[in-house]
């Protein structure tokens, strides 16, 4: 478990308190799964495989001399031919080796996150949040007022996704404070505290635009779902 039982209870209580003053429904999803960016790894591997041999050539380093000795000229070969063979083999083997090594290293999650542009990581988190929004049934609320607070611990990012009924009155940028609160909590290693504060901010915003209805049913579970 990512959160302790007590922390789960604290977040659940915060959700219940927030929903008493609004007809909106709040659900939290917390993901600890490592994020992989194979397309970024491929780009880095290709760049390193192409650039390093070229830079070595510019600096005057003979890549052919990196190949193991032992080539002996035959009766039709001379030293110049052997040198060309070594040079060609060096420019074949070195890029392949660099590509494989770089690709393997850049797939390691911490390295991958460091080398992946923030914009690409944000797009990944957004897609993951949308998938959870659909999978958790937030579109099945009566007034389309479901709100998902999605947190990716591996990417240290968060996303707030609201249903159509809320987006008509609350623009996406209105959730920025809640997202910043979660990210700050992750950095302090106080995930539950950040979630509780984010739920309170989301609840305050919902209460302003979506006061509770006469019945105000509880349509979504008041809890944190861990992935």
Short mmCIF file of C-alpha atoms in Angstrom, two decimals:
data_model
loop_
_atom_site.label_atom_id
_atom_site.label_comp_id
_atom_site.label_asym_id
_atom_site.label_seq_id
_atom_site.Cartn_x
_atom_site.Cartn_y
_atom_site.Cartn_z
CA UNK A 1 0.00 0.00 0.00
CA UNK A 2 1.13 3.52 -0.78
CA UNK A 3 -0.87 5.16 2.01
CA UNK A 4 -1.44 3.78 5.48
CA UNK A 5 -4.93 2.90 6.72
CA UNK A 6 -5.01 6.10 8.75
CA UNK A 7 -4.03 8.18 5.72
CA UNK A 8 -6.70 6.49 3.61
CA UNK A 9 -9.24 7.37 6.27
CA UNK A 10 -8.08 11.00 6.40
CA UNK A 11 -8.52 11.42 2.65
CA UNK A 12 -11.90 9.63 2.70
CA UNK A 13 -13.08 11.93 5.49
CA UNK A 14 -11.93 14.97 3.50
CA UNK A 15 -13.92 13.77 0.47
CA UNK A 16 -17.05 13.26 2.58
CA UNK A 17 -16.73 16.72 4.10
CA UNK A 18 -16.22 18.32 0.71
CA UNK A 19 -19.22 16.56 -0.83
CA UNK A 20 -21.61 17.73 1.89
CA UNK A 21 -21.48 21.24 0.42
CA UNK A 22 -21.72 20.34 -3.28
CA UNK A 23 -23.57 18.13 -5.72
CA UNK A 24 -20.21 17.22 -7.27
CA UNK A 25 -18.58 13.82 -6.73
CA UNK A 26 -14.85 13.47 -6.01
CA UNK A 27 -12.67 10.40 -6.50
CA UNK A 28 -8.92 10.11 -5.94
CA UNK A 29 -6.65 7.71 -7.85
CA UNK A 30 -3.04 7.26 -6.81
CA UNK A 31 -0.63 5.52 -9.22
CA UNK A 32 2.84 4.29 -8.25
CA UNK A 33 3.52 2.45 -11.52
CA UNK A 34 6.77 3.43 -13.23
CA UNK A 35 6.26 5.38 -16.42
CA UNK A 36 8.15 4.27 -19.50
CA UNK A 37 8.82 6.41 -22.57
CA UNK A 38 10.21 4.06 -25.24
CA UNK A 39 9.88 6.67 -27.97
CA UNK A 40 12.15 9.00 -26.00
CA UNK A 41 14.62 6.17 -25.39
CA UNK A 42 14.71 5.44 -29.13
CA UNK A 43 15.33 9.10 -29.93
CA UNK A 44 18.22 9.35 -27.47
CA UNK A 45 19.71 6.05 -28.65
CA UNK A 46 19.60 7.13 -32.29
CA UNK A 47 21.10 10.53 -31.49
CA UNK A 48 23.98 9.05 -29.47
CA UNK A 49 24.67 6.34 -32.06
CA UNK A 50 24.92 8.95 -34.82
CA UNK A 51 26.64 11.80 -33.02
CA UNK A 52 29.34 10.05 -30.99
CA UNK A 53 31.15 8.43 -33.97
CA UNK A 54 30.93 11.72 -35.87
CA UNK A 55 32.37 13.69 -32.95
CA UNK A 56 35.16 11.13 -32.57
CA UNK A 57 35.97 11.53 -36.26
CA UNK A 58 36.02 15.32 -35.91
CA UNK A 59 38.49 15.09 -33.03
CA UNK A 60 40.80 12.92 -35.14
CA UNK A 61 40.29 9.67 -33.25
CA UNK A 62 40.72 6.66 -35.51
CA UNK A 63 37.67 4.53 -34.83
CA UNK A 64 39.20 1.71 -36.84
CA UNK A 65 41.92 1.35 -34.25
CA UNK A 66 39.25 0.52 -31.68
CA UNK A 67 38.71 -2.80 -33.40
CA UNK A 68 40.69 -5.75 -32.04
CA UNK A 69 43.99 -6.46 -33.82
CA UNK A 70 44.63 -9.69 -35.68
CA UNK A 71 43.57 -8.89 -39.17
CA UNK A 72 46.25 -10.24 -41.52
CA UNK A 73 46.34 -9.19 -45.17
CA UNK A 74 45.79 -11.96 -47.68
CA UNK A 75 47.59 -12.35 -50.96
CA UNK A 76 45.29 -9.76 -52.59
CA UNK A 77 45.16 -7.33 -49.64
CA UNK A 78 47.58 -4.71 -48.44
CA UNK A 79 47.81 -2.62 -45.28
CA UNK A 80 45.65 0.14 -46.78
CA UNK A 81 42.86 -2.30 -47.56
CA UNK A 82 43.00 -3.66 -44.02
CA UNK A 83 42.84 -0.13 -42.64
CA UNK A 84 39.71 0.56 -44.67
CA UNK A 85 38.16 -2.66 -43.47
CA UNK A 86 38.88 -1.80 -39.85
CA UNK A 87 37.55 1.71 -40.38
CA UNK A 88 34.30 0.44 -41.92
CA UNK A 89 33.81 -2.19 -39.27
CA UNK A 90 34.46 0.35 -36.54
CA UNK A 91 31.77 2.67 -37.92
CA UNK A 92 29.37 -0.27 -38.07
CA UNK A 93 29.96 -1.86 -34.68
CA UNK A 94 30.34 1.29 -32.60
CA UNK A 95 26.98 2.90 -33.54
CA UNK A 96 25.17 -0.41 -33.00
CA UNK A 97 26.78 -0.87 -29.58
CA UNK A 98 26.04 2.74 -28.62
CA UNK A 99 22.42 2.41 -29.72
CA UNK A 100 21.82 -0.77 -27.70
CA UNK A 101 23.57 0.55 -24.59
CA UNK A 102 21.87 3.96 -24.69
CA UNK A 103 18.44 2.44 -25.28
CA UNK A 104 18.85 0.06 -22.33
CA UNK A 105 20.04 2.82 -20.00
CA UNK A 106 17.34 5.32 -20.98
CA UNK A 107 14.61 2.76 -20.25
CA UNK A 108 15.55 2.77 -16.56
CA UNK A 109 12.65 4.75 -14.97
CA UNK A 110 14.68 7.47 -13.15
CA UNK A 111 16.87 8.03 -16.22
CA UNK A 112 13.83 8.00 -18.50
CA UNK A 113 12.04 10.64 -16.41
CA UNK A 114 15.16 12.83 -16.32
CA UNK A 115 15.63 12.70 -20.09
CA UNK A 116 11.96 13.01 -21.04
CA UNK A 117 10.72 16.58 -21.61
CA UNK A 118 8.15 17.75 -19.09
CA UNK A 119 5.60 18.36 -21.84
CA UNK A 120 5.69 14.69 -22.88
CA UNK A 121 5.37 13.52 -19.27
CA UNK A 122 2.39 15.81 -18.78
CA UNK A 123 0.71 14.38 -21.87
CA UNK A 124 1.31 10.86 -20.53
CA UNK A 125 -0.20 11.72 -17.14
CA UNK A 126 -3.17 13.37 -18.84
CA UNK A 127 -3.86 10.25 -20.93
CA UNK A 128 -3.58 8.04 -17.84
CA UNK A 129 -5.99 10.31 -15.97
CA UNK A 130 -8.53 10.15 -18.81
CA UNK A 131 -8.30 6.35 -18.86
CA UNK A 132 -9.01 6.19 -15.13
CA UNK A 133 -11.83 8.73 -15.49
CA UNK A 134 -13.58 6.42 -17.94
CA UNK A 135 -12.72 3.20 -16.11
CA UNK A 136 -13.95 4.41 -12.70
CA UNK A 137 -17.38 5.43 -13.94
CA UNK A 138 -17.14 9.15 -13.34
CA UNK A 139 -19.27 9.76 -16.43
CA UNK A 140 -22.19 7.88 -14.91
CA UNK A 141 -23.15 10.51 -12.31
CA UNK A 142 -26.67 11.86 -12.72
CA UNK A 143 -25.67 15.47 -13.40
CA UNK A 144 -22.27 14.73 -14.97
CA UNK A 145 -20.52 16.33 -12.02
CA UNK A 146 -17.76 13.79 -11.31
CA UNK A 147 -14.23 15.00 -10.58
CA UNK A 148 -11.16 12.80 -10.66
CA UNK A 149 -7.97 13.73 -8.81
CA UNK A 150 -5.26 11.61 -10.44
CA UNK A 151 -1.74 11.44 -9.02
CA UNK A 152 1.27 9.85 -10.74
CA UNK A 153 3.98 9.35 -8.13
CA UNK A 154 6.58 8.15 -10.63
CA UNK A 155 6.20 11.34 -12.69
CA UNK A 156 5.55 13.54 -9.64
CA UNK A 157 2.59 15.08 -11.40
CA UNK A 158 -1.14 15.33 -10.84
CA UNK A 159 -4.18 15.96 -13.01
CA UNK A 160 -7.75 16.99 -12.20
CA UNK A 161 -10.34 15.78 -14.71
CA UNK A 162 -13.92 17.03 -14.44
CA UNK A 163 -17.00 15.84 -16.30
CA UNK A 164 -18.90 17.89 -18.86
CA UNK A 165 -21.39 19.30 -16.39
CA UNK A 166 -18.55 20.97 -14.46
CA UNK A 167 -16.49 22.14 -17.45
CA UNK A 168 -19.39 24.30 -18.58
CA UNK A 169 -18.77 26.54 -15.56
CA UNK A 170 -15.28 25.76 -14.29
CA UNK A 171 -12.35 26.07 -16.74
CA UNK A 172 -9.49 23.53 -16.54
CA UNK A 173 -7.01 26.13 -15.25
CA UNK A 174 -9.16 26.59 -12.15
CA UNK A 175 -7.73 23.34 -10.76
CA UNK A 176 -4.14 24.60 -10.86
CA UNK A 177 -4.02 25.32 -7.11
CA UNK A 178 -5.20 21.82 -6.27
CA UNK A 179 -2.60 20.27 -8.58
CA UNK A 180 0.17 22.43 -7.12
CA UNK A 181 -0.86 21.38 -3.61
CA UNK A 182 -0.56 17.69 -4.52
CA UNK A 183 2.84 18.12 -6.20
CA UNK A 184 4.13 20.03 -3.17
CA UNK A 185 2.92 17.21 -0.91
CA UNK A 186 4.73 14.62 -3.04
CA UNK A 187 7.98 16.60 -2.83
CA UNK A 188 7.64 16.78 0.97
CA UNK A 189 6.84 13.04 1.05
CA UNK A 190 3.46 13.96 2.55
CA UNK A 191 1.21 12.47 -0.11
CA UNK A 192 -1.89 12.12 2.06
CA UNK A 193 -1.60 15.69 3.35
CA UNK A 194 -1.35 16.99 -0.21
CA UNK A 195 -4.39 14.96 -1.24
CA UNK A 196 -6.46 16.20 1.69
CA UNK A 197 -5.60 19.82 0.90
CA UNK A 198 -6.34 19.28 -2.79
CA UNK A 199 -9.72 17.70 -2.00
CA UNK A 200 -10.58 20.70 0.18
CA UNK A 201 -9.67 23.12 -2.62
CA UNK A 202 -11.66 21.15 -5.18
CA UNK A 203 -14.60 20.95 -2.77
CA UNK A 204 -14.56 24.72 -2.20
CA UNK A 205 -14.55 25.37 -5.93
CA UNK A 206 -17.38 22.92 -6.55
CA UNK A 207 -19.46 24.36 -3.72
CA UNK A 208 -19.28 27.78 -5.37
CA UNK A 209 -20.69 26.61 -8.68
CA UNK A 210 -22.54 23.40 -7.75
CA UNK A 211 -24.32 23.63 -4.40
CA UNK A 212 -25.86 20.43 -3.04
CA UNK A 213 -29.19 19.31 -4.44
CA UNK A 214 -32.20 18.40 -2.32
CA UNK A 215 -31.32 14.71 -2.33
CA UNK A 216 -27.55 14.94 -2.94
CA UNK A 217 -26.87 11.19 -3.34
CA UNK A 218 -23.38 9.81 -2.91
CA UNK A 219 -22.72 8.31 -6.34
CA UNK A 220 -18.98 7.54 -6.11
CA UNK A 221 -16.96 5.84 -3.36
CA UNK A 222 -15.30 8.24 -0.94
CA UNK A 223 -11.81 6.78 -1.06
CA UNK A 224 -8.38 6.70 -2.63
CA UNK A 225 -7.88 4.03 -5.30
CA UNK A 226 -4.29 2.81 -5.46
CA UNK A 227 -2.86 1.39 -8.68
#
